[in-house]
Structures are given as structure tokens and as C-alpha cells.
Amino acid sequence: QVQLVESGGGLVQPGGSLRLSCAASGGIFSISTMGWYRQAPGKQRELVAAINSGGRTNYADSVKGRFTISRDNAKNTVFLQMNSLKPEDTAVYYCNADLVLSGGRWLDGWGQGTQVTVSS
């Protein structure tokens, strides 16, 4: 059973920092791109940041210079370091991974989501 388990969300004041983690497990052969999406109330889910297996990254314009995505390929884990947080960063953050399973099947995997709230 494939699982993507997120951690690290919470409540933080404007200007503060949080670090999200997402570990993938369960019958995985390889992972190509891993990323973070977010969805605020009443808005569509949007890409925040992504990183491919070679370490190439891309970011939403709204988070460039403030957020950093990284990954540990040996542990099938992706991280999102979020600095200088703003109230508009408040959302549920979802981990995503393009997975190839041990049987050769491809899977678009999603975590359960973790709440990030930026408020004073």
C-alpha cells in the first residue's frame, strides 16, 4: 500500500518559518518528480514547488525567494522550507509524487494534506 505521509504544518506568525516533510513508502520502485501543492478555502489547488529526480526545481512566482524545496532520494522524502511566511500562504499543503511501483505501474500519489496557518 503506497503512502505519502506529510508532517510539519501548524500555526505561525507572519514572517515566521515552517518546514514540511513528506515521506513516500510502500512498494515503490522509483520516484521522478515530487512536489507540493496548496489549496486555500474557495480557491483551486495550485502548484507551490516541484523537484525532479535530478534536483531541478521550479516554484510558483508567489513563493520564489521565500520557499525552498529539496529531497532525499534515499529516503523517498521531499521537504519544503518556508520562510518569511505571509497570511496569504495559509492553505492546506499537499505532497505529490510521480511514482513507479515495483510491478511497473505508474501512480500519481498524493498525501492527505497538512494545514498551514499564518496569522498573528
Coordinates of C-alpha atoms in Angstrom, one line a residue, residues 4-118:
L4 CA 2.7 9.7 1.3
V5 CA 2.8 10.9 4.9
E6 CA 3.2 14.7 5.5
S7 CA 4.3 16.4 8.6
G8 CA 5.3 19.9 9.8
G9 CA 2.3 22.0 9.3
G10 CA 0.9 24.3 12.0
L11 CA 0.2 27.9 13.1
V12 CA 2.9 30.5 12.6
Q13 CA 3.0 34.3 12.8
P14 CA 3.7 36.4 9.7
G15 CA 7.4 36.4 9.0
G16 CA 7.9 33.1 10.6
S17 CA 9.1 29.8 9.2
L18 CA 7.9 26.2 8.8
R19 CA 9.4 23.1 7.3
L20 CA 7.1 20.5 5.7
S21 CA 8.2 16.9 5.2
C22 CA 6.6 14.1 3.1
A23 CA 7.8 10.5 3.1
A24 CA 6.7 8.1 0.5
S25 CA 6.6 4.3 1.2
G26 CA 5.1 1.0 0.1
G27 CA 6.2 -0.9 -2.9
I28 CA 7.9 2.0 -4.7
F29 CA 10.5 1.2 -7.4
S30 CA 11.3 4.8 -8.3
I31 CA 10.1 8.4 -8.0
S32 CA 10.5 11.1 -10.6
T33 CA 9.0 14.4 -9.8
M34 CA 8.0 15.3 -6.2
G35 CA 6.2 18.5 -5.3
W36 CA 4.0 20.5 -3.1
Y37 CA 0.6 21.9 -3.9
R38 CA -1.7 24.1 -1.8
Q39 CA -5.3 24.8 -1.6
A40 CA -6.8 27.8 0.2
P41 CA -10.5 28.0 1.1
G42 CA -12.6 28.8 -2.0
K43 CA -9.6 28.6 -4.3
Q44 CA -8.2 26.0 -6.7
R45 CA -5.3 23.8 -5.8
E46 CA -2.1 25.3 -7.1
L47 CA 1.5 24.1 -7.5
V48 CA 3.8 25.6 -5.0
A49 CA 7.1 23.9 -5.9
A50 CA 8.4 20.8 -7.6
I51 CA 11.7 19.0 -7.9
N52 CA 12.7 16.2 -10.3
S53 CA 15.0 13.3 -9.5
G54 CA 18.0 15.2 -10.7
G55 CA 17.3 18.1 -8.4
R56 CA 15.9 20.6 -10.9
T57 CA 13.3 22.8 -9.2
N58 CA 10.6 25.2 -10.1
Y59 CA 8.5 27.5 -8.0
A60 CA 5.3 29.5 -8.1
D61 CA 6.1 33.1 -8.5
S62 CA 4.4 33.9 -5.3
V63 CA 6.9 31.9 -3.2
K64 CA 10.2 32.4 -5.1
G65 CA 12.9 33.6 -2.8
R66 CA 11.0 32.5 0.3
F67 CA 10.4 28.7 -0.1
T68 CA 12.9 26.1 -0.9
I69 CA 12.1 22.5 -2.0
S70 CA 14.6 19.7 -1.5
R71 CA 14.5 15.9 -1.5
D72 CA 16.3 12.9 0.0
N73 CA 16.2 10.3 -2.7
A74 CA 17.5 7.5 -0.5
K75 CA 14.6 8.1 1.9
N76 CA 11.9 8.9 -0.7
T77 CA 11.3 12.2 1.1
V78 CA 10.6 15.7 0.0
F79 CA 10.9 18.8 2.1
L80 CA 9.5 22.4 1.8
Q81 CA 11.3 25.0 3.8
M82 CA 9.0 28.0 4.1
N83 CA 10.4 31.3 5.3
S84 CA 9.0 34.8 5.5
L85 CA 5.5 33.4 5.7
K86 CA 2.6 35.6 4.8
P87 CA -1.1 35.3 5.7
E88 CA -1.8 34.6 2.0
D89 CA 0.3 31.4 2.4
T90 CA -2.4 30.0 4.6
A91 CA -3.7 26.8 3.0
V92 CA -3.8 23.0 3.1
Y93 CA -0.5 21.8 1.7
Y94 CA -0.4 18.5 -0.2
C95 CA 2.5 16.4 -1.2
N96 CA 2.6 14.9 -4.7
A97 CA 4.8 12.3 -6.3
D98 CA 5.1 10.6 -9.7
L99 CA 5.7 7.0 -8.6
V100 CA 6.7 3.9 -10.4
L101 CA 5.7 0.9 -8.4
S102 CA 7.5 -2.4 -8.0
G103 CA 5.2 -4.0 -10.5
G104 CA 5.9 -1.4 -13.1
R105 CA 2.6 0.5 -12.7
W106 CA 2.7 4.3 -12.6
L107 CA 0.9 6.2 -9.9
D108 CA 0.2 9.8 -9.2
G109 CA 0.4 9.8 -5.5
W110 CA -1.0 12.4 -3.0
G111 CA -0.6 12.9 0.7
Q112 CA -3.5 13.6 3.0
G113 CA -2.7 17.3 3.4
T114 CA -1.3 19.4 6.2
Q115 CA -2.7 22.7 7.4
V116 CA -0.5 25.8 7.4
T117 CA -2.0 28.9 9.0
V118 CA -0.1 32.2 9.0

